mmCIF file of C-alpha atoms in Angstrom:
data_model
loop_
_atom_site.group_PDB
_atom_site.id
_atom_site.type_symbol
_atom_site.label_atom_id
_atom_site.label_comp_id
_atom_site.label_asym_id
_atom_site.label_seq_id
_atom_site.Cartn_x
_atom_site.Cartn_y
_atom_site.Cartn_z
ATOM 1 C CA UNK A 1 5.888 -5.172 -18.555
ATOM 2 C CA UNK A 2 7.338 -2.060 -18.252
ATOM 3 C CA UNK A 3 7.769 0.017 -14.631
ATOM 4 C CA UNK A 4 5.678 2.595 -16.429
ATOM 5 C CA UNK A 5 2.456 0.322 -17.105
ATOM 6 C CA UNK A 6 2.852 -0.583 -13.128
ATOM 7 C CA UNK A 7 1.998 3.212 -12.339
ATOM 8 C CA UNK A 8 -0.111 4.615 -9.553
ATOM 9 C CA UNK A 9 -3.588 3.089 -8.872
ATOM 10 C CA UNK A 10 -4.784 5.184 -5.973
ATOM 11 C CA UNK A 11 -5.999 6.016 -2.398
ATOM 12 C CA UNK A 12 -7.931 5.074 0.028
ATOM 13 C CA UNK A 13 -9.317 8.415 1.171
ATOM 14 C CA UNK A 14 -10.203 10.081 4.789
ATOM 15 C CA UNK A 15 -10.744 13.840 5.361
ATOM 16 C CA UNK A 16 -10.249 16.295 8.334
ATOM 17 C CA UNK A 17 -10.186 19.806 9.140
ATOM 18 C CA UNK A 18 -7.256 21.670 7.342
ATOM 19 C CA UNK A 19 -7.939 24.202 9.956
ATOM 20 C CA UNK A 20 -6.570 23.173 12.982
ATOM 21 C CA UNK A 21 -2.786 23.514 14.243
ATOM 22 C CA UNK A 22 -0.697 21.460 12.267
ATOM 23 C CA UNK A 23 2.096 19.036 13.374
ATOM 24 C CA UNK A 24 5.926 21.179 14.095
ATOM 25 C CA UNK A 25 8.213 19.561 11.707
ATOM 26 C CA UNK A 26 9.645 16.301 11.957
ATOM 27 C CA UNK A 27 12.840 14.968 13.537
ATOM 28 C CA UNK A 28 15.465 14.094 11.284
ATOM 29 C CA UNK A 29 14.745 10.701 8.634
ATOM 30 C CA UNK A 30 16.620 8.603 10.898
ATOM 31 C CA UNK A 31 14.392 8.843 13.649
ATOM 32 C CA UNK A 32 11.310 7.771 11.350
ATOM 33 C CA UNK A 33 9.588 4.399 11.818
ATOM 34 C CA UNK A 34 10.442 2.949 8.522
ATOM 35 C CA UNK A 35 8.718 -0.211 6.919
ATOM 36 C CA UNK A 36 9.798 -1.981 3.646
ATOM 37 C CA UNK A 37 7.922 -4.766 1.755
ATOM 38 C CA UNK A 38 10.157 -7.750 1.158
ATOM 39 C CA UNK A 39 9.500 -10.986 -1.110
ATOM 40 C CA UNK A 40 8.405 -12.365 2.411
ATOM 41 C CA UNK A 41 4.992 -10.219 2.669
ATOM 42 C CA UNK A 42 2.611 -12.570 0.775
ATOM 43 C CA UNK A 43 -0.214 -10.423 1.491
ATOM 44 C CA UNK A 44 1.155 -7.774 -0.962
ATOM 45 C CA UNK A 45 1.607 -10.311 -3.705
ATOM 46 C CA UNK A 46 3.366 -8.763 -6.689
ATOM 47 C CA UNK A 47 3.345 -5.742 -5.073
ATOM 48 C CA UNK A 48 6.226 -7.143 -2.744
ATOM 49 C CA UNK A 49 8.693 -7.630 -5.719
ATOM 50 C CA UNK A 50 7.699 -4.356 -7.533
ATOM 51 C CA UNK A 51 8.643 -2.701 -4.155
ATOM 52 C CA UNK A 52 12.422 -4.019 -3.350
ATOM 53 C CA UNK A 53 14.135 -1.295 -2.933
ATOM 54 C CA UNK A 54 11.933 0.833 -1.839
ATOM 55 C CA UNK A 55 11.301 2.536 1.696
ATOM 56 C CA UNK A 56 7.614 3.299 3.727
ATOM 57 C CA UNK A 57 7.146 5.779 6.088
ATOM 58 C CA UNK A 58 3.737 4.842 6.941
ATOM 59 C CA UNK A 59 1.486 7.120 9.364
ATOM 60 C CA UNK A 60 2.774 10.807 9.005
ATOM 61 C CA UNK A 61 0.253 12.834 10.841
ATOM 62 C CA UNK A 62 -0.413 15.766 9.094
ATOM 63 C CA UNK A 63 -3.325 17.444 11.188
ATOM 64 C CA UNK A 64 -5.528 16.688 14.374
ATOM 65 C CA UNK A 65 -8.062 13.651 13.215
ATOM 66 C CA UNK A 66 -6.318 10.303 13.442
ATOM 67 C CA UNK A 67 -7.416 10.095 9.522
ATOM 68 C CA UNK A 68 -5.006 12.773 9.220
ATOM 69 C CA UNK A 69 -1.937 10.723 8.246
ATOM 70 C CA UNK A 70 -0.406 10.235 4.796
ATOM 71 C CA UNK A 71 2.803 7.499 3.797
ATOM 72 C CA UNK A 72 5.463 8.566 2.292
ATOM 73 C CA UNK A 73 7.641 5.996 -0.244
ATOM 74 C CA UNK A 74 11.421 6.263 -1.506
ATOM 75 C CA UNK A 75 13.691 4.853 -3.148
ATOM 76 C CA UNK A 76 16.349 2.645 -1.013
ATOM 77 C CA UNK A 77 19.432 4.393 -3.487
ATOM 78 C CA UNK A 78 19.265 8.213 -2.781
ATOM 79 C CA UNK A 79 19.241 10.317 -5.460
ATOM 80 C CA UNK A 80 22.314 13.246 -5.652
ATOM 81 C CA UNK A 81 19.736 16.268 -6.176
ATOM 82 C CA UNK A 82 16.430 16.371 -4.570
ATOM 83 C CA UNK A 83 13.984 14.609 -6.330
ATOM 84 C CA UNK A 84 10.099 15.504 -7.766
ATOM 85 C CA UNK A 85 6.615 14.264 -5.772
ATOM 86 C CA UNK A 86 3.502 12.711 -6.651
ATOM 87 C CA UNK A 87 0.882 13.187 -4.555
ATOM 88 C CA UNK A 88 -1.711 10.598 -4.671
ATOM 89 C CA UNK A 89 -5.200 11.850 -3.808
ATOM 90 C CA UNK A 90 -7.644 9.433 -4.677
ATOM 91 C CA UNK A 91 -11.410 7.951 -3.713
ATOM 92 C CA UNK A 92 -14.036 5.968 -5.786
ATOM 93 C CA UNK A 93 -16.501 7.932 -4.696
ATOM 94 C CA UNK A 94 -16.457 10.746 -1.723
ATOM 95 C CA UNK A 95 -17.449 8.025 0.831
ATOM 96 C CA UNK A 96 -14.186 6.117 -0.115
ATOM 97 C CA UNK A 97 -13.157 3.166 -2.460
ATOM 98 C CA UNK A 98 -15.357 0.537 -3.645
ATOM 99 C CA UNK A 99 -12.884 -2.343 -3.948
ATOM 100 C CA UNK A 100 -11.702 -3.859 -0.164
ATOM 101 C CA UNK A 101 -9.195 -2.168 1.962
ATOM 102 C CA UNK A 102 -6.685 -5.001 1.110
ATOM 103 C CA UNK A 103 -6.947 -4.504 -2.319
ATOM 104 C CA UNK A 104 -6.927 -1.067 -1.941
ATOM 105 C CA UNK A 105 -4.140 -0.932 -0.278
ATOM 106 C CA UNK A 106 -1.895 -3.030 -2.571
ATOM 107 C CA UNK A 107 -2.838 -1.215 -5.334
ATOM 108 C CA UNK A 108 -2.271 2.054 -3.893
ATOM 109 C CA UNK A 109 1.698 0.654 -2.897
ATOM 110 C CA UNK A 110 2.262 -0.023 -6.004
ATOM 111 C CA UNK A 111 1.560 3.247 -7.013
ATOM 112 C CA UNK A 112 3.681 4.650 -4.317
ATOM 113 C CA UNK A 113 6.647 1.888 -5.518
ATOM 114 C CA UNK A 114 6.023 3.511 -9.363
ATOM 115 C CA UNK A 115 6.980 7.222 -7.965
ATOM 116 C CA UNK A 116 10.144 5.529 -5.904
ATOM 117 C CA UNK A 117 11.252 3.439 -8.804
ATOM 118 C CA UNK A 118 11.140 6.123 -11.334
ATOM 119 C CA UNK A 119 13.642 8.642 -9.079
ATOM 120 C CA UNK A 120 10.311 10.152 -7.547
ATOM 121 C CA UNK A 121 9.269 10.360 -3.949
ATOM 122 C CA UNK A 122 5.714 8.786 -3.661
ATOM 123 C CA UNK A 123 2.604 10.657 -0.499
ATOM 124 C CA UNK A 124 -0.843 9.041 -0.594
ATOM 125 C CA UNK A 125 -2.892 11.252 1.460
ATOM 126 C CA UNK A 126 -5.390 9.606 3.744
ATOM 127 C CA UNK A 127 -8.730 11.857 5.050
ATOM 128 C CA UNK A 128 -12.096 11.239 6.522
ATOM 129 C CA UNK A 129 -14.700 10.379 4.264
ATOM 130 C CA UNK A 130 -18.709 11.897 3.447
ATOM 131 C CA UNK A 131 -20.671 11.828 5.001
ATOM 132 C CA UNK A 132 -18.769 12.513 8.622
ATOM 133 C CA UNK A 133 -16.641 14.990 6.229
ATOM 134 C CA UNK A 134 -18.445 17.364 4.157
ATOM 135 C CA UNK A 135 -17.710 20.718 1.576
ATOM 136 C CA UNK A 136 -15.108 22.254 1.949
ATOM 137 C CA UNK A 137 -12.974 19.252 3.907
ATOM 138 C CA UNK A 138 -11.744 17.170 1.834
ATOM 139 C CA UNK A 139 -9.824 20.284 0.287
ATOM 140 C CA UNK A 140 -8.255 21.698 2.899
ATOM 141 C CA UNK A 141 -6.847 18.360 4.221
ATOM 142 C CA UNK A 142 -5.487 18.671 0.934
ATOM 143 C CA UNK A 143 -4.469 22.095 1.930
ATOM 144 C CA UNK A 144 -2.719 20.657 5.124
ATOM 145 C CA UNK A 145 -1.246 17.530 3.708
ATOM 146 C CA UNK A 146 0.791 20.072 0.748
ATOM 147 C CA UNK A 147 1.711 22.174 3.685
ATOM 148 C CA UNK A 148 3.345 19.130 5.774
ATOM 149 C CA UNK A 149 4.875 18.070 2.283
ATOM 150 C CA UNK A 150 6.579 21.568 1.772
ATOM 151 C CA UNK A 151 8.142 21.595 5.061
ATOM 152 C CA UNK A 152 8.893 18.224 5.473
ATOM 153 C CA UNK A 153 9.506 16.317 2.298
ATOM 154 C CA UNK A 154 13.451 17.213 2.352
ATOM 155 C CA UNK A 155 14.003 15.280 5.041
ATOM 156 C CA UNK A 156 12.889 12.417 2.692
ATOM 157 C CA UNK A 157 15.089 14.463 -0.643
ATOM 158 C CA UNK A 158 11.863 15.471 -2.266
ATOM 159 C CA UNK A 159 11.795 18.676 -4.269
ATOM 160 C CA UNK A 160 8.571 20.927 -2.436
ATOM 161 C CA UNK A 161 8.940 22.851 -5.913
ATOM 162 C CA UNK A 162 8.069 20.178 -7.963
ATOM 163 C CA UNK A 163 4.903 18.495 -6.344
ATOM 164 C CA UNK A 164 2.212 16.819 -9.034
ATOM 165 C CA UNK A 165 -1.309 16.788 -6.925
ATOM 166 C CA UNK A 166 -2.429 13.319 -8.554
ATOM 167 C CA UNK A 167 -6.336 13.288 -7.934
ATOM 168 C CA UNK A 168 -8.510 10.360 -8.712
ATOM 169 C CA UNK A 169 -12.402 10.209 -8.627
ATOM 170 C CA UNK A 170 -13.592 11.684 -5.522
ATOM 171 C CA UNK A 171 -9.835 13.289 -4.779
ATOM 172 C CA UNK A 172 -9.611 15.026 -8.345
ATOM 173 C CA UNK A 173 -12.758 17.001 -7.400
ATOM 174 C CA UNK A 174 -10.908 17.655 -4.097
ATOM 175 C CA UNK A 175 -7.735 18.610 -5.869
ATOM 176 C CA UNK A 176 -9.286 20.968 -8.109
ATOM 177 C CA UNK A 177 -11.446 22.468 -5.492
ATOM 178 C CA UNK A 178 -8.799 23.799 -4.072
ATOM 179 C CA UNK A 179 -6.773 24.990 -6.694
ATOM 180 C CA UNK A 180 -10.039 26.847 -7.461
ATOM 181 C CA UNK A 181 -10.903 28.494 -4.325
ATOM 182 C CA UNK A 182 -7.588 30.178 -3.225
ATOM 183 C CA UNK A 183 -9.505 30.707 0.608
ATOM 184 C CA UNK A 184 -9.575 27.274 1.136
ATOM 185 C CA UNK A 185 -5.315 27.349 0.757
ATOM 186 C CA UNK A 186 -3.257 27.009 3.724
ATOM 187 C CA UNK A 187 -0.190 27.854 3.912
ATOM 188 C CA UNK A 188 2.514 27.121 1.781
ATOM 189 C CA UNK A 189 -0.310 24.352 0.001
ATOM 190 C CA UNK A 190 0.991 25.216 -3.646
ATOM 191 C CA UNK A 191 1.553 22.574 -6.636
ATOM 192 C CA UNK A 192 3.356 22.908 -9.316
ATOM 193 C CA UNK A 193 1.016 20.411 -11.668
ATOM 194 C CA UNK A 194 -2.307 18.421 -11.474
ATOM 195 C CA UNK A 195 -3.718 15.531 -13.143
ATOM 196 C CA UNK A 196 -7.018 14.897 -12.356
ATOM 197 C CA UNK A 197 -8.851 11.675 -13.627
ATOM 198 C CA UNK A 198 -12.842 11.235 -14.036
ATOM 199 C CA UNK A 199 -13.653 13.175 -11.377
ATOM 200 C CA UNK A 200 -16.941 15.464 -10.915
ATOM 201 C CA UNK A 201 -16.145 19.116 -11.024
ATOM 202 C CA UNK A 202 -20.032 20.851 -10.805
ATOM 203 C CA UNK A 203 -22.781 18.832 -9.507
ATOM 204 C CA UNK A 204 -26.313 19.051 -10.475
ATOM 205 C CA UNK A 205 -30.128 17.934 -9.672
ATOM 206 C CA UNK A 206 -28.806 14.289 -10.213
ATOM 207 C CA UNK A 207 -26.433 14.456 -7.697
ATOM 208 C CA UNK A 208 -25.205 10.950 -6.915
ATOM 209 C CA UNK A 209 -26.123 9.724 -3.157
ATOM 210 C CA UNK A 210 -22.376 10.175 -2.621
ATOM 211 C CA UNK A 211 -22.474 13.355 -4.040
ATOM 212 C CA UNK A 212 -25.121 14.579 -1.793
ATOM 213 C CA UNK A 213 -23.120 12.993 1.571
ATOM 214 C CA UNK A 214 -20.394 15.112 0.946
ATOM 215 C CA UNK A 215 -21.857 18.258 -0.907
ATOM 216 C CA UNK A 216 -25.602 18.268 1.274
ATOM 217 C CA UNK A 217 -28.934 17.874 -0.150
ATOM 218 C CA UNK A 218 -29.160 21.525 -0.917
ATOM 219 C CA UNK A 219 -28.563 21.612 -4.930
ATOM 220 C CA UNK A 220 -29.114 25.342 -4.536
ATOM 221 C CA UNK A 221 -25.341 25.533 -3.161
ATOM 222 C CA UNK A 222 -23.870 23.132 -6.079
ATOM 223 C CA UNK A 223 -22.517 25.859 -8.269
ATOM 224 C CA UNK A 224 -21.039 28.057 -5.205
ATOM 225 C CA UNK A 225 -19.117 24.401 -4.153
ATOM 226 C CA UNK A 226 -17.688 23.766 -8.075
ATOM 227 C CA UNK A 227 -14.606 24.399 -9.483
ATOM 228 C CA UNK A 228 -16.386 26.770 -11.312
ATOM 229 C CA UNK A 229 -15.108 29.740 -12.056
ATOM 230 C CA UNK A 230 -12.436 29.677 -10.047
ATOM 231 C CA UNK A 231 -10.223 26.881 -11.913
ATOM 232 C CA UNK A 232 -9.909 29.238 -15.122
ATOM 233 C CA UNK A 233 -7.508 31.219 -13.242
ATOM 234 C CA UNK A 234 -5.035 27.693 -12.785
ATOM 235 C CA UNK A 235 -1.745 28.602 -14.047
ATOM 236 C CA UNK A 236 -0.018 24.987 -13.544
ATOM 237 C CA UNK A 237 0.293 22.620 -16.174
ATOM 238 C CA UNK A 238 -2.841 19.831 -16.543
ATOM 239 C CA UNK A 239 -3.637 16.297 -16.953
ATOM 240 C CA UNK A 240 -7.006 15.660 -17.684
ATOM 241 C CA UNK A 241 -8.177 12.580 -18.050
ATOM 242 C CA UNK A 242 -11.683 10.375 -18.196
ATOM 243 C CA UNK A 243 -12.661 6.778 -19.610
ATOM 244 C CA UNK A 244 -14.512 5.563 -22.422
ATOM 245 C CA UNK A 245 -16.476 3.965 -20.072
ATOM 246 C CA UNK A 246 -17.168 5.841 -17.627
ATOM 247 C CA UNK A 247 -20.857 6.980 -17.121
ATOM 248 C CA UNK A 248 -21.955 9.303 -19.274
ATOM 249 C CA UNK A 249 -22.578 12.158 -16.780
ATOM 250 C CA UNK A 250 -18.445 11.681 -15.375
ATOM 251 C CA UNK A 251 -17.508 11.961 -19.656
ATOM 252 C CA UNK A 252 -19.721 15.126 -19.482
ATOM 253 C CA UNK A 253 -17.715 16.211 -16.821
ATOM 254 C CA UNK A 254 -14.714 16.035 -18.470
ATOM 255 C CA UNK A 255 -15.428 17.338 -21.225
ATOM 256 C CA UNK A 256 -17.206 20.429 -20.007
ATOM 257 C CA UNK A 257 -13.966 20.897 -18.121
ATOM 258 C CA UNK A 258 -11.475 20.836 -20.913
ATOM 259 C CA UNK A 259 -13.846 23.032 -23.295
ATOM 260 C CA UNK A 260 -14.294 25.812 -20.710
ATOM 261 C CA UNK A 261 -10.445 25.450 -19.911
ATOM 262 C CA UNK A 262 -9.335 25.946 -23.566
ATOM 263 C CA UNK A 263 -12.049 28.744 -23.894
ATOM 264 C CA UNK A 264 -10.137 30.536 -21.266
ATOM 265 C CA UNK A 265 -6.479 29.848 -22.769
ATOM 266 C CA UNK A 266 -5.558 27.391 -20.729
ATOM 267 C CA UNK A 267 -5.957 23.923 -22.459
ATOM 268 C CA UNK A 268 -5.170 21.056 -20.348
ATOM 269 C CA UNK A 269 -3.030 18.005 -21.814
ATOM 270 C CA UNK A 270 -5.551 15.335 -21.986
ATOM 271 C CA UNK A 271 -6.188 11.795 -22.240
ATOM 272 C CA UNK A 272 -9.116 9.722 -23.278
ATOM 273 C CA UNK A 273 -8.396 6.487 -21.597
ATOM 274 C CA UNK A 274 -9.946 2.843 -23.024
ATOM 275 C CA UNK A 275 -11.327 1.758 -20.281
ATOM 276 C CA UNK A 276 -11.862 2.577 -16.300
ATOM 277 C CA UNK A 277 -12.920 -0.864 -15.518
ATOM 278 C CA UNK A 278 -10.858 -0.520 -12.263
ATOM 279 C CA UNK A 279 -7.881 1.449 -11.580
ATOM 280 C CA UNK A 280 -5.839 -0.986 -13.199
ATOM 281 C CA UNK A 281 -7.140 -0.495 -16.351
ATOM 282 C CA UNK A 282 -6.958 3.298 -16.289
ATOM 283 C CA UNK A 283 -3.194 3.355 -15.366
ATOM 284 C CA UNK A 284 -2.724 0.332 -17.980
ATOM 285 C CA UNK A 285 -1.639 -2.137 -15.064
ATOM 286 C CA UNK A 286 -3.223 -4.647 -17.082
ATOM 287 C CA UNK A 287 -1.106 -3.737 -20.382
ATOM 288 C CA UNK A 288 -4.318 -2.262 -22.360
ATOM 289 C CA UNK A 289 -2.505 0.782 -23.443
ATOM 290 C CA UNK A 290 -3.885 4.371 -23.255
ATOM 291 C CA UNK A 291 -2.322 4.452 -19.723
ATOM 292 C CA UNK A 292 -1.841 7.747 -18.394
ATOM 293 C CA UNK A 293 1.432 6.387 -17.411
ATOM 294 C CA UNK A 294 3.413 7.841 -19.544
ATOM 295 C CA UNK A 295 2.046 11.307 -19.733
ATOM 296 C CA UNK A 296 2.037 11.740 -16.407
ATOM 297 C CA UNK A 297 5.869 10.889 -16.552
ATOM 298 C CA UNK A 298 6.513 13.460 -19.529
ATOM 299 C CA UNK A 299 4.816 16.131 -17.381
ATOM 300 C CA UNK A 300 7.264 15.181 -14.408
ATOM 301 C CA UNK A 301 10.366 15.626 -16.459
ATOM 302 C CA UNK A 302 9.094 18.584 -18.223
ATOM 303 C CA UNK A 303 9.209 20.182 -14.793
ATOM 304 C CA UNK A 304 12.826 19.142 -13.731
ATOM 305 C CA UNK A 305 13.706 20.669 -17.357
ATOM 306 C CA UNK A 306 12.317 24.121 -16.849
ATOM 307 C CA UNK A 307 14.727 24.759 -13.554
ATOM 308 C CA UNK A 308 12.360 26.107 -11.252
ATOM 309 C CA UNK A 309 14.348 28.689 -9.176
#
């Protein structure tokens, strides 16, 4: 199968105050703890042989809360220029994933193992979950975790100009929230493109339990805590994506999202994927096609091919 069908599946998530001190800068690489899965880690599974080659720094704080950490994955052969980052955001639902942790977390090192083996630099963010964490924190440990990445991911030879915010779920309302509400930013918390896969972007009366954990039981205060208006003034490049068969209120959604987009002249790339019937499926893992894979990929090179300054 090809590397690009064994892309990202996604993130456990935790969230934490964005607003606390953050960590000073980190010694050089070689003082990192580093950890590498080897054909010897039978826990991983495939995951071990997708990953030769390929280098964890696992635990990064990037705030106060021990949630606050995030992993960052390269490739073993360094690149000569510094190279682009994917940064995994991800979360069933806003009081984490559904599947096990172990699961979870093979799946989400394979994504990681995808951005290293395709001359990328993989970060899945980790943050507290609803209902301990509630509006607006899951954003601005967003916020924090882009500002740790811009001062420290060229210690690992990633690019801080050319970061893709990869949000999944729970983390592509978290994504978007804060690209929409500019005074949840920290500093230096800038992307340079988004793709953001069946996630809820305005909640209504039929809020979802998890919903409510993380948003409150107040439906008055929905619209005020939506990307709404504020993502029409987005002026990176995005992914959107959703699933034929995902509920009907999460195809809403999307769709709502990509009309009022386009109606503002800003049309998002987007992707109608087969099926969602587990991450696998919607990053084609199991070799269904309509994997957003590959347009994820394009979107990566189109950035090295502009020459930011």
């Amino acid at each position: 199968m090809k590397n690009y069908l064994t892309f990202f599946l996604l993130l456990t998530m935790t969230t934490a105050s964005a607003h606390g001190p953050l960590p000073a800068r980190l010694s050089p690489s070689s003082d990192l703890v580093q950890v590498g899965l080897t054909d010897s880690d039978t826990t991983a599974g495939g995951t071990a042989r997708l990953c030769e080659q390929v280098t964890f720094s696992r635990g990064l704080r990037y705030g106060e809360s021990e949630a606050n950490v995030l992993d960052v994955a390269v490739s073993a052969t360094k690149a000569d220029t510094p190279r682009p980052v994917l940064l995994f955001v991800v979360g069933d639902t806003f009081a984490g994933d559904r599947a096990a942790p172990e699961l979870s977390r093979q799946i989400q090192d394979q994504a990681m193992c995808f951005a290293a083996r395709n001359d990328m630099i993989g970060v899945r963010v980790n943050y507290r979950l609803a209902p301990s964490a509630t509006w607006p924190m899951g954003a601005t440990d967003v916020a924090a975790a882009l500002s740790w990445v811009h001062g420290n991911i060229d210690l690992f030879n990633g690019d801080a100009r050319e970061i893709v915010a990869v949000g999944y779920g729970a983390g592509a309302f978290h994504v978007a929230t804060l690209l929409a509400h500019p005074e949840l930013q920290a500093d230096r918390a800038d992307v340079a493109a988004v793709v953001l896969v069946s996630g809820v972007y305005r909640a209504g009366k039929d809020a979802s339990d998890s919903e409510k954990a993380y948003l409150g039981s107040d439906a008055s205060q929905y619209n005020k805590r939506s990307v709404f208006p504020g993502i029409l003034n987005v002026d990176v490049p995005i992914v959107l994506a959703w699933a034929a068969d995902d509920s009907p209120a999460l195809v809403t959604q999307g769709e709502t999202l990509k009309k009022t987009l386009c109606g503002a002249g800003h049309c998002p790339r987007s992707a109608l994927l087969r099926s969602r019937d587990g991450i696998a499926a919607a990053f084609g893992l199991d070799g269904s096609g309509d994997s957003l894979a590959e347009p994820t990929l394009l979107l990566v090179h189109q950035l090295e091919a502009r020459g930011l300054p």
